């Protein structure tokens, strides 16, 4: 496998500006279903052009290793059948390592078409030449029923406000007692677990707690301090 070249200064500048100025301004039009996702991580709306792209935002928003993300980031030129085409990936993500990755979101039907595969290889090569990885995320990965439902719960309770006294009490209780369910934490504090659950989800959305998102979040879910706590 070829080693990914280091992005040029011009590419870094383009990537940085993408977080404030998208390569495409999405507006309503026939055949397009514009969505505006309110990002807890970014503190602003992220405009996308399909429900599937909107669903992908939940994954980017609550993945601990992702520092920031944006839609419609940069314009690439790629060659196919002797012709030059332009293309704007769906997303740009920056990880906590400092690395940038481009993402394209596609339905299972679209990604299975033979013509897509030819175009995709050309687009991946164009991104590679800029020193960037371009990755495909499919409907099957994004819309996992349990994980997507859990991410929507995190989004519902996520806050950008400073932690309050009750948040700190929950963190201290977990530090002293180890892994706890929402129900057991409620018992420790003399509260109904349902009163505690929204605060736990908020802390989880901030990566201050951790739990398995592969099982439905409930009062019986086990919470522990996250690596960022």
Short mmCIF file of C-alpha atoms in Angstrom, two decimals, residues 8 13 15 18 21 33 36 62 76 100 125 128 135 151-153 178-179 185 201 224 226:
data_model
loop_
_atom_site.label_atom_id
_atom_site.label_comp_id
_atom_site.label_asym_id
_atom_site.label_seq_id
_atom_site.Cartn_x
_atom_site.Cartn_y
_atom_site.Cartn_z
CA UNK A 8 0.63 20.78 1.33
CA UNK A 13 -5.36 26.21 4.60
CA UNK A 15 -9.14 22.35 5.25
CA UNK A 18 -13.77 24.60 5.35
CA UNK A 21 -16.77 28.44 4.63
CA UNK A 33 -34.08 17.31 1.22
CA UNK A 36 -29.92 21.31 9.56
CA UNK A 62 -20.50 11.83 19.86
CA UNK A 76 -11.64 17.98 -5.51
CA UNK A 100 -8.05 15.01 8.80
CA UNK A 125 -7.13 8.64 -5.72
CA UNK A 128 -4.84 10.59 -1.83
CA UNK A 135 -13.72 6.97 3.36
CA UNK A 151 -27.05 8.72 19.87
CA UNK A 152 -30.36 10.53 19.49
CA UNK A 153 -30.88 10.24 23.24
CA UNK A 178 -16.89 2.62 40.56
CA UNK A 179 -19.28 1.50 37.83
CA UNK A 185 -26.72 6.17 41.43
CA UNK A 201 -26.52 11.27 29.23
CA UNK A 224 -18.18 4.58 34.43
CA UNK A 226 -14.57 8.22 30.75
#
